[in-house]
Short mmCIF file of C-alpha atoms and ligand atoms in Angstrom, two decimals:
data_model
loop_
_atom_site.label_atom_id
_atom_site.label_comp_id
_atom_site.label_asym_id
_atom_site.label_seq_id
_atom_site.Cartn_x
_atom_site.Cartn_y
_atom_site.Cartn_z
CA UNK A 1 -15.13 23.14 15.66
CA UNK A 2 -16.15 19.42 15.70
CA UNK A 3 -14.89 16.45 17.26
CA UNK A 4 -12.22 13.88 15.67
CA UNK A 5 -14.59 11.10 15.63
CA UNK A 6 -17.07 13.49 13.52
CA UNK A 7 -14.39 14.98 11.54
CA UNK A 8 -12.77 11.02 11.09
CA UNK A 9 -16.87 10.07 9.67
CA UNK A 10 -17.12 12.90 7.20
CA UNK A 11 -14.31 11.68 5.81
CA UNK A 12 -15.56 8.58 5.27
CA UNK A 13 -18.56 9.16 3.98
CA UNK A 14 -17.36 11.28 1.56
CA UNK A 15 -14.45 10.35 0.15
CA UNK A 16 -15.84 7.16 -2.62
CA UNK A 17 -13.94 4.68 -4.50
CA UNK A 18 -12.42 6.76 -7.80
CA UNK A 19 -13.76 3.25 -10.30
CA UNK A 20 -11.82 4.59 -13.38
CA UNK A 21 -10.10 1.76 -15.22
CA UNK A 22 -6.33 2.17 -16.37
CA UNK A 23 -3.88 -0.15 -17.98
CA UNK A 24 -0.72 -0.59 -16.25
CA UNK A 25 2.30 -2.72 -17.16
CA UNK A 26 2.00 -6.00 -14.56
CA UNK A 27 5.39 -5.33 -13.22
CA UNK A 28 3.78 -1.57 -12.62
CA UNK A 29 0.85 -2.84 -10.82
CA UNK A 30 1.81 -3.49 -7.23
CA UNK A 31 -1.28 -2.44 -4.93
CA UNK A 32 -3.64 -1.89 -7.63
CA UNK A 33 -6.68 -3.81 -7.52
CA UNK A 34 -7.67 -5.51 -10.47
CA UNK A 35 -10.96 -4.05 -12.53
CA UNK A 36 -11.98 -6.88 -14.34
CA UNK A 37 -11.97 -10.35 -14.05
CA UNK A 38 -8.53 -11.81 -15.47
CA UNK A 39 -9.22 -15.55 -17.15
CA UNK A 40 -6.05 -17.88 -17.93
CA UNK A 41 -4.72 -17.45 -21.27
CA UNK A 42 -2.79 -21.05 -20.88
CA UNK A 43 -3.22 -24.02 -18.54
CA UNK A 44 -1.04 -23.75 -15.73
CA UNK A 45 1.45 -26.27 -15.90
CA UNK A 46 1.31 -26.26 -19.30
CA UNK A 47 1.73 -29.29 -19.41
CA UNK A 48 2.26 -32.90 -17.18
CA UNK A 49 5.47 -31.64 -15.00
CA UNK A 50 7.48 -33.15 -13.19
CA UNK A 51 7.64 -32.26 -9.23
CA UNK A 52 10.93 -33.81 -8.32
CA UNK A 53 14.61 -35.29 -9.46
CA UNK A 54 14.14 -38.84 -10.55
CA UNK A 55 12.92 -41.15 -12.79
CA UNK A 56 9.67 -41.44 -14.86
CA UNK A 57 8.26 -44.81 -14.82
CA UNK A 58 5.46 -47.33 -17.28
CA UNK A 59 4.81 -48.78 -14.20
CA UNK A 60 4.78 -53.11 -13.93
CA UNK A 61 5.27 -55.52 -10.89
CA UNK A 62 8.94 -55.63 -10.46
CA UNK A 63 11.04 -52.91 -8.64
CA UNK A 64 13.59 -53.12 -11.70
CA UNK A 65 12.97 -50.92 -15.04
CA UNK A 66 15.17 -50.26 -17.76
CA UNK A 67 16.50 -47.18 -18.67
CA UNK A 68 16.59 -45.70 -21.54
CA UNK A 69 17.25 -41.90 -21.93
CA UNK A 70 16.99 -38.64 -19.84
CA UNK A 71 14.20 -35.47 -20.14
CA UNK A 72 16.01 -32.15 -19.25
CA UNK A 73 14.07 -29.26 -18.09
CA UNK A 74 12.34 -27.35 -21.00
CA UNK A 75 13.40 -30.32 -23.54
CA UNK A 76 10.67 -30.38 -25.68
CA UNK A 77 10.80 -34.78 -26.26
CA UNK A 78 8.10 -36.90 -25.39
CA UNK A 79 9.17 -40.65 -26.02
CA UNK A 80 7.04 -43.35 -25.36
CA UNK A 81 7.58 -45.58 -22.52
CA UNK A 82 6.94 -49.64 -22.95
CA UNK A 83 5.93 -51.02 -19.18
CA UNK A 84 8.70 -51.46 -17.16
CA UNK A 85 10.26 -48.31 -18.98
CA UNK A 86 12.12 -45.52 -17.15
CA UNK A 87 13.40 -42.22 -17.89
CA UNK A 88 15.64 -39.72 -16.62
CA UNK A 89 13.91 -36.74 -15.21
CA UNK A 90 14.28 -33.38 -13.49
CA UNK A 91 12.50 -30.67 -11.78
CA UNK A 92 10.16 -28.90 -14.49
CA UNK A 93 10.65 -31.58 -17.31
CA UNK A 94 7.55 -32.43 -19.00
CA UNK A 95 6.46 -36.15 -18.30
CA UNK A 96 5.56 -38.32 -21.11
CA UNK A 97 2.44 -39.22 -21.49
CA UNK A 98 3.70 -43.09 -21.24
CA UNK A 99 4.90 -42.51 -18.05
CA UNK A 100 2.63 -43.00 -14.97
CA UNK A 101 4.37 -42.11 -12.00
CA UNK A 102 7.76 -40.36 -11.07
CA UNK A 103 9.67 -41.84 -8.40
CA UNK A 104 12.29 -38.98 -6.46
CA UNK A 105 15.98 -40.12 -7.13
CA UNK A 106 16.71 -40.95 -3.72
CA UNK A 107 14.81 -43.71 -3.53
CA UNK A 108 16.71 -45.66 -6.97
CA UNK A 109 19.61 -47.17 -7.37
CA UNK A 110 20.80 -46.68 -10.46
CA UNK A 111 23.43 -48.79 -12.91
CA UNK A 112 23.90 -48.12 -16.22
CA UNK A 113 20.98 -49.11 -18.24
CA UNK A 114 18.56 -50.49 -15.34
CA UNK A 115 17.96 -48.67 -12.34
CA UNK A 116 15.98 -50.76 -9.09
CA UNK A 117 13.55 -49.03 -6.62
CA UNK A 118 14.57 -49.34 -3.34
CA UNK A 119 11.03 -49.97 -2.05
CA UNK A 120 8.58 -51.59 -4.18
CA UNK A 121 5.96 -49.68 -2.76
CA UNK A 122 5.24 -46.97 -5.84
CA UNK A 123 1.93 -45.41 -6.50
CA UNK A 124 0.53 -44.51 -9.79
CA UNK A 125 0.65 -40.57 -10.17
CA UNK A 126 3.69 -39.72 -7.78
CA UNK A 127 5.05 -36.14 -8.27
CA UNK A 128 3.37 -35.39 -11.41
CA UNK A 129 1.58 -31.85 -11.54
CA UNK A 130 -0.68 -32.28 -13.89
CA UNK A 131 -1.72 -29.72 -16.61
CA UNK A 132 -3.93 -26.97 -15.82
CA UNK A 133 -3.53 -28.25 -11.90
CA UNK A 134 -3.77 -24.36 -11.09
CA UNK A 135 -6.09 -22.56 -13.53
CA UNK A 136 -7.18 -24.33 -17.14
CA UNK A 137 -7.40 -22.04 -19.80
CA UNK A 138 -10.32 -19.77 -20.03
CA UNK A 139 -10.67 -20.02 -16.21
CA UNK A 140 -10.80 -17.82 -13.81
CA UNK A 141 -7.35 -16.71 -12.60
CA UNK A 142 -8.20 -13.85 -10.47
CA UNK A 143 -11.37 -12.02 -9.42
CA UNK A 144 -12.72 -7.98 -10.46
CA UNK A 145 -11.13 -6.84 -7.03
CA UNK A 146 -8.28 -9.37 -6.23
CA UNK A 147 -5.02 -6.73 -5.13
CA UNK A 148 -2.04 -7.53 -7.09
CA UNK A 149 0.51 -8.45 -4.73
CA UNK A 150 3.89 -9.87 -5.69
CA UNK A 151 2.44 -13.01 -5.18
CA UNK A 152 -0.19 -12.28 -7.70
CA UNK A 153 1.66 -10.38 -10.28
CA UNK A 154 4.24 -13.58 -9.93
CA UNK A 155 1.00 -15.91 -10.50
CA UNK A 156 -0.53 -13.98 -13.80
CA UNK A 157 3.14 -13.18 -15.11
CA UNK A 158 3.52 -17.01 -15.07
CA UNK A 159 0.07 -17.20 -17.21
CA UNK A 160 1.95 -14.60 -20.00
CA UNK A 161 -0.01 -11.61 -19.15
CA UNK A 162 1.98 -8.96 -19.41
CA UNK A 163 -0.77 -6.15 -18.85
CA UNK A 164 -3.76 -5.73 -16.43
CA UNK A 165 -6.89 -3.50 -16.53
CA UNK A 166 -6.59 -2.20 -12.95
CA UNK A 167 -8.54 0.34 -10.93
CA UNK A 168 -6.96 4.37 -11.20
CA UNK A 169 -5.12 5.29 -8.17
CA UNK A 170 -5.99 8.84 -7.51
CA UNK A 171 -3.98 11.96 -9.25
CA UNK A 172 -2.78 13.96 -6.65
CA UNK A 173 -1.48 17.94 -5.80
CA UNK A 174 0.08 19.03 -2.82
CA UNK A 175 0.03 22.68 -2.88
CA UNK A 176 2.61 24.54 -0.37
CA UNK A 177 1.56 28.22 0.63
CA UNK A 178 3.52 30.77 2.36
CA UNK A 179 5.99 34.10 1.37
CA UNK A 180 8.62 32.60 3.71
CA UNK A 181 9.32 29.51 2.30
CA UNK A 182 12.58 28.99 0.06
CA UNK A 183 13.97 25.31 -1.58
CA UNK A 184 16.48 23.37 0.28
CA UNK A 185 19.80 24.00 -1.59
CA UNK A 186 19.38 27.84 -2.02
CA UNK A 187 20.81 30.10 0.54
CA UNK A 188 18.40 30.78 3.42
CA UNK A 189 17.95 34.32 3.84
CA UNK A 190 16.77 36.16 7.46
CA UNK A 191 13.12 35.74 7.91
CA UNK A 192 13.47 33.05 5.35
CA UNK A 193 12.94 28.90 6.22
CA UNK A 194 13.00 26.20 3.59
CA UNK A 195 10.11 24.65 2.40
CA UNK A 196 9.92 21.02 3.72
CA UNK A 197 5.60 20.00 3.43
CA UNK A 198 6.30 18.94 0.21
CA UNK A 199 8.76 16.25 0.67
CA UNK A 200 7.47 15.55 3.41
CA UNK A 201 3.87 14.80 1.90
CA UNK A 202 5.64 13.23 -0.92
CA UNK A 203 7.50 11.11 0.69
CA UNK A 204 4.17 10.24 2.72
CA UNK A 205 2.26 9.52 -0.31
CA UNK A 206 5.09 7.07 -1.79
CA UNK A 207 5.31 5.34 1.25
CA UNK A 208 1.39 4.36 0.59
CA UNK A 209 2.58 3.64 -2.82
CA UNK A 210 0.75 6.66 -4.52
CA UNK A 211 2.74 8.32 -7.04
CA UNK A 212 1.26 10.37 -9.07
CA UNK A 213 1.40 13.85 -7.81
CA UNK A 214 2.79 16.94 -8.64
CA UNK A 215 3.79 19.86 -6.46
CA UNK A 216 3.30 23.88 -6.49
CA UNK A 217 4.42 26.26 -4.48
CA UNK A 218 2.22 29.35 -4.22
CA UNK A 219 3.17 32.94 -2.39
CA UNK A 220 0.41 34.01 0.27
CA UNK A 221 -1.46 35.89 -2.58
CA UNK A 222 -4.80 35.35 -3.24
CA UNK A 223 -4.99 35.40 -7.27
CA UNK A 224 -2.47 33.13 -6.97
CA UNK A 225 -3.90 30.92 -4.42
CA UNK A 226 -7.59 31.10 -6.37
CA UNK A 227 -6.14 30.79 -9.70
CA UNK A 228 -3.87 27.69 -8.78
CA UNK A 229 -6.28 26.10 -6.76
CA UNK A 230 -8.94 26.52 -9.68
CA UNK A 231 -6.94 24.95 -12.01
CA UNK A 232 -6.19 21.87 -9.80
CA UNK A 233 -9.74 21.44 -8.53
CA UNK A 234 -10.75 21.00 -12.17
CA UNK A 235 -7.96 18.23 -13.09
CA UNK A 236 -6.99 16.34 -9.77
CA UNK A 237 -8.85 13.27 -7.87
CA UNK A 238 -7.19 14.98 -4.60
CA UNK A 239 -5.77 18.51 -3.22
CA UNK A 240 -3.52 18.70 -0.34
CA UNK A 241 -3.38 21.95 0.50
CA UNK A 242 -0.55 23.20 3.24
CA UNK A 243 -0.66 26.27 5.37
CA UNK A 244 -2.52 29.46 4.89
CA UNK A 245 -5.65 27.78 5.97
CA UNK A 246 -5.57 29.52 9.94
CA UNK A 247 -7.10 32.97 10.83
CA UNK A 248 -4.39 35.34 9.91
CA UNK A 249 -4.11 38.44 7.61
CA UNK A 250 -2.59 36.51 4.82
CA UNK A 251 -4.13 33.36 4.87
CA UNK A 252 -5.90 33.07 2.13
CA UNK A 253 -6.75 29.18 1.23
CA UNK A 254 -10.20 29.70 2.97
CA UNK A 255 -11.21 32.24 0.98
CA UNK A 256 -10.02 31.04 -2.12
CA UNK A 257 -11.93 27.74 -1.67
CA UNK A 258 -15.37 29.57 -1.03
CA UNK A 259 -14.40 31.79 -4.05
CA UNK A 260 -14.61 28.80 -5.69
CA UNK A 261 -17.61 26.63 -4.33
CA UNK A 262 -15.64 24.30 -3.05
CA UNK A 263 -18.29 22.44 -0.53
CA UNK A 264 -16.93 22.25 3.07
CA UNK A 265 -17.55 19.58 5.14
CA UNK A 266 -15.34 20.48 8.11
CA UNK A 267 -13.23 23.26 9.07
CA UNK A 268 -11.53 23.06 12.62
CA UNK A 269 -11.45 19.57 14.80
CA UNK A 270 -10.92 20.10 18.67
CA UNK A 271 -7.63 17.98 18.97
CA UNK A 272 -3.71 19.07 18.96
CA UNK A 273 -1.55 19.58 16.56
CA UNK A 274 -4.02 20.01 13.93
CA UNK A 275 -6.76 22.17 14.87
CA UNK A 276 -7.04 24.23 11.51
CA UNK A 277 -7.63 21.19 9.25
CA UNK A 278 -10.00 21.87 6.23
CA UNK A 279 -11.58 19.12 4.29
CA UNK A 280 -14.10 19.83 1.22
CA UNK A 281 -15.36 18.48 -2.05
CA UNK A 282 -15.92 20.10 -5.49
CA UNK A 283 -17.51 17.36 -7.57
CA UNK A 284 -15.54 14.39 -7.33
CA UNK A 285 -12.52 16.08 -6.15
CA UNK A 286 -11.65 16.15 -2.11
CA UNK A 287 -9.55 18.57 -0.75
CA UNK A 288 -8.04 19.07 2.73
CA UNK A 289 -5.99 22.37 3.71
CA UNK A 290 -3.61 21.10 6.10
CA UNK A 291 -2.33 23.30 8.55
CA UNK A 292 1.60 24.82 7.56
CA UNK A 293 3.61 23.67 10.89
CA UNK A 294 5.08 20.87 9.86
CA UNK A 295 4.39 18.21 12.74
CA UNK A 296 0.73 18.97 12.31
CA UNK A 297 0.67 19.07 8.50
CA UNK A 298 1.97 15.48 9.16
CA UNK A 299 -0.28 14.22 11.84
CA UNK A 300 -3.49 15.35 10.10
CA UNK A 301 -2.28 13.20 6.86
CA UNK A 302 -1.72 10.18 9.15
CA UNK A 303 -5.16 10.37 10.60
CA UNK A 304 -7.86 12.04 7.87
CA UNK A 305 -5.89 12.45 4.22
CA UNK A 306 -5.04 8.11 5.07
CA UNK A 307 -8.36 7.25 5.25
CA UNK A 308 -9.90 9.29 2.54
CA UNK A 309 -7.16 7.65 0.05
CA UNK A 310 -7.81 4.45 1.19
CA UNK A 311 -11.33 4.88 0.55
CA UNK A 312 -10.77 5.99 -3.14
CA UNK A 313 -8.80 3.09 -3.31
CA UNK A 314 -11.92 0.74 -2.40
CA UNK A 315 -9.84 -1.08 0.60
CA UNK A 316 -11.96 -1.90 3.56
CA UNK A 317 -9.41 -1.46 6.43
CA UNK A 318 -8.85 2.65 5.59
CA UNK A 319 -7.34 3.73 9.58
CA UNK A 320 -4.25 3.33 10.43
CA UNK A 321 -3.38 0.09 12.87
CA UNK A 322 -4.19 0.60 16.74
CA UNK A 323 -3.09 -0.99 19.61
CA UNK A 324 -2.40 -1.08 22.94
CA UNK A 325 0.27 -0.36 25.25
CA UNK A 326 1.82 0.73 28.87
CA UNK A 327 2.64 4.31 29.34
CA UNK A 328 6.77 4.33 29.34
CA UNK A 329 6.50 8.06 30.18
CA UNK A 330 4.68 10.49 32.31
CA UNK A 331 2.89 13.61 30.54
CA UNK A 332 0.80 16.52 31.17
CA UNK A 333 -1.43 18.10 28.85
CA UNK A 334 -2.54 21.50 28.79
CA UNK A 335 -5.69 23.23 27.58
CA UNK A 336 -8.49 20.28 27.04
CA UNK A 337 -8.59 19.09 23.02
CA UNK A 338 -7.70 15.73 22.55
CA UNK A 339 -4.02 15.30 21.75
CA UNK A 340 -2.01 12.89 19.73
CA UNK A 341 1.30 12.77 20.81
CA UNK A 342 4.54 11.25 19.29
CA UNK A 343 5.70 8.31 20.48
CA UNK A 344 7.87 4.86 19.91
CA UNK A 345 6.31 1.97 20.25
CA UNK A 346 7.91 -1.19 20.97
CA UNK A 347 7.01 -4.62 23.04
CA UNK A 348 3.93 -3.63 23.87
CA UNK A 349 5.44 -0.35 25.72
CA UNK A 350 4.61 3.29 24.88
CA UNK A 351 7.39 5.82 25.27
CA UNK A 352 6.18 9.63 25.01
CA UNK A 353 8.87 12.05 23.39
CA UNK A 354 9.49 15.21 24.18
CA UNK A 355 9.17 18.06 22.16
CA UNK A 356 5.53 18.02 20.92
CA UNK A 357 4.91 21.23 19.45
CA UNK A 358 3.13 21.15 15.69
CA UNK A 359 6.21 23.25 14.42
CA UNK A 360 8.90 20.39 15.64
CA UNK A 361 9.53 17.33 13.39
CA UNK A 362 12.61 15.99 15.02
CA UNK A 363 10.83 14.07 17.33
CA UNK A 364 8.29 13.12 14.90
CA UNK A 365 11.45 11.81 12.77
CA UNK A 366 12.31 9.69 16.10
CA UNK A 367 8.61 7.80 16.61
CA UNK A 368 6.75 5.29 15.02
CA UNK A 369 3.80 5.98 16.75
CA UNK A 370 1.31 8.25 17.82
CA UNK A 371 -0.33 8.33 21.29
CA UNK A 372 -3.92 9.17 21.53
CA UNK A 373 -4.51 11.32 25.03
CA UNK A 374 -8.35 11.87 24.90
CA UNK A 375 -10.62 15.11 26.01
CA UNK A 376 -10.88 13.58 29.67
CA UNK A 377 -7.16 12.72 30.06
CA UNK A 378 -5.05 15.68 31.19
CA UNK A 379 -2.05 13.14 33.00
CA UNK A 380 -0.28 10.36 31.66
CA UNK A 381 1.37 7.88 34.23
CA UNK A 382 3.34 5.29 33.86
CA UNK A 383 2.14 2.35 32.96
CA UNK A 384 -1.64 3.72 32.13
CA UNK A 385 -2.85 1.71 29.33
CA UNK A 386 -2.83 3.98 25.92
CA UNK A 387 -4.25 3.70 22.54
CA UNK A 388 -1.21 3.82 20.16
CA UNK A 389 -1.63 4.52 16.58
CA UNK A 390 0.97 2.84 14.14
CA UNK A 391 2.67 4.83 11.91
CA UNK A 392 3.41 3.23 8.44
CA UNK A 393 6.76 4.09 9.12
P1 AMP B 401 0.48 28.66 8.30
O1 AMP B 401 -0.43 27.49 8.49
O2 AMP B 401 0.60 29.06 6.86
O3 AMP B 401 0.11 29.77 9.20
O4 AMP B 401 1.92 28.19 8.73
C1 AMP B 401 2.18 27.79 10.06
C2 AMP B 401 3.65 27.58 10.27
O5 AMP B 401 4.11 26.53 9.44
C3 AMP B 401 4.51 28.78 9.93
O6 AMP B 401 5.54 28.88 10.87
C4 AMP B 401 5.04 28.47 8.56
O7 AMP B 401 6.23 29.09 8.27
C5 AMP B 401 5.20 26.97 8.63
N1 AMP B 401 5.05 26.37 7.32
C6 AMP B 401 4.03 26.59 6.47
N2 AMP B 401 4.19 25.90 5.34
C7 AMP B 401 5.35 25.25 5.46
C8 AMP B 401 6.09 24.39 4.59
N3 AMP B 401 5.62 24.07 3.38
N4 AMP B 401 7.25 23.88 5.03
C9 AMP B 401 7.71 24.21 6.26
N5 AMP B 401 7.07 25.01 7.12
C10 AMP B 401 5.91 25.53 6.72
MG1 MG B 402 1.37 30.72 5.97
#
């Protein structure tokens, strides 16, 4: 059995980023990272733009200019300004070339044909984006690495790219093991309880934005187990195993994965809910066996399976957020591994829930945070200080 912070390191040292390159849509992209380099297509304005409501102006001396027509938004005119010419203008419209600055509307007053400025102090360039102000064509947009955010899927849709090269989020399986387990909506027989890992895991996994994965539920048989977990070794970036990975009669994941030279790194970490957790590589494939009770099944993913996908993903931060807070709550631990606890966090106050068993996940449905009680803490008092955990929740 091996300490969290050992168990937390293996992880990380060897789970690698995935570098496979695939295409995506740009409005499919969110939270990739791009793979390559992306250079403008265009220059951005396209062309000389207007920043403002007002009036283009050949500038001259005096603060009065004649008018003589109006430039809409995406008209495509260009007339040519003498000095002391003005023209109509709007947000977006392209500025002639003739025209030198662009003076906002509430500073004019206009008459029919002649408008006058009500200040005569105008500057040459006013309000004018000029083309290629943000990228020039053939430049660089956005660097091998950049992750597309809104804000960067907004910028490149806005250059015409419609597609991006982007790094391969990892394939995943969760694999659900157990004789007892039925699906929600079928009748629940005695001895019977419905299968919820899967969803659960699922839902986990979208939450991180991670969406390719498929499910399979396996009985505790072990052809089945090898067989499955054989065939999903072979094809997947990552396994998430659930249950069957503990000491009993009919637990066969262990097994299976020797059968099959998977390579384990870890198999036990001293700490509650969790203490079965199995994590392993077979060539560039990780694998944890998470243990079946739900509330550990969930904790595990929060603190190993998060990292070890962030990794693949090539992001730097790859724990979850910590921080401190006051104990709201009292609590006593029993037997000595290290325990993280369910919590809710809020203003800087910790508030310890009852009903921490690895088989409950009401309370774990209730918290947004877990509380880290380490080996040489068996009391919690109010107002101790605590290491919280946030929960992407
Ligand atoms: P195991 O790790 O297989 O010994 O399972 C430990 C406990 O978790 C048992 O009470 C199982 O019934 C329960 N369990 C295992 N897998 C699941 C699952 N997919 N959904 C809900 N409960 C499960
Ligand atoms: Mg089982």
């Amino acid at each position: 059995m091996i300490s969290i912070k050992d168990a937390i390191q293996l992880v990380k040292s060897n789970c690698n980023p995935l570098l496979k390159e695939v295409i995506k849509p740009l409005e499919k992209s969110g939270n990739y990272r791009l793979y390559k380099d992306v250079y403008s297509p265009i220059d951005m304005p396209p062309f000389r733009q207007s920043a403002m409501d007002g009036y283009a102006l050949n500038l001259h001396n005096s603060t009065n200019y004649k008018l003589i027509g109006e430039i809409k938004a995406g008209d495509d005119a260009s007339p040519i300004l003498k000095i002391g010419e003005a023209i109509r203008i709007f947000t977006g419209s392209p500025v002639p070339d003739s025209a030198n600055t662009v003076i906002m509307q509430e500073k004019v007053i206009a008459n029919n044909a002649t408008i006058s400025l009500e200040k005569s102090a105008v500057s040459i360039n006013q309000n004018i984006r000029p083309k290629g102000e943000q990228v020039t064509k053939g430049d660089l947009a956005l660097k091998k690495g950049t992750k597309l955010t809104p804000a960067a899927i907004g910028y490149l849709t806005g250059l015409g790219i419609t597609e991006v090269s982007v790094y391969k989020k990892p394939s995943i399986a969760i694999v659900t093991t157990g004789n007892e387990l039925v699906e929600a909506g079928q009748s629940l027989q005695y001895g019977k309880i419905y299968e919820s890992n899967s969803k659960m895991l699922q839902n986990a996994l979208y939450n991180l934005k991670f969406y390719d994965l498929t499910i399979h539920k396996i009985k505790d048989d072990y052809d089945e187990t090898q067989s499955t977990l054989n065939k999903l070794i072979n094809t997947k970036d990552l396994v998430l195993i659930s249950g069957g990975i503990s000491v009993g009669d009919y637990d066969f994941v262990g097994k299976a994965l020797q059968q099959l030279n998977v390579e384990q790194c870890f198999y036990k970490v001293m700490q509650k809910p969790g203490k079965p957790l199995y994590f392993g590589k077979k060539d560039s494939t990780t694998i944890f066996a998470l243990p079946g009770n739900p509330a550990a099944a969930l904790t595990c993913f929060y603190i190993y399976v998060h990292i070890a996908l962030q990794k693949m993903m090539n992001n730097t931060t790859v724990e979850l957020p910590k921080t401190e807070a006051k104990s709201n709550s009292t609590f006593n631990k029993t037997g000595n591994r290290p325990q993280f606890l369910k919590a809710i966090y809020k203003d800087g106050m910790a508030t310890i829930l009852e009903g921490q068993s690895s088989a409950m996940l009401q309370t774990f449905a209730l918290s947004n945070a877990l509380v880290f009680m380490p080996e040489d803490v068996n009391q919690i008092n109010l107002n101790d200080t605590l290491e919280v955990i946030l929960l992407p929740v």
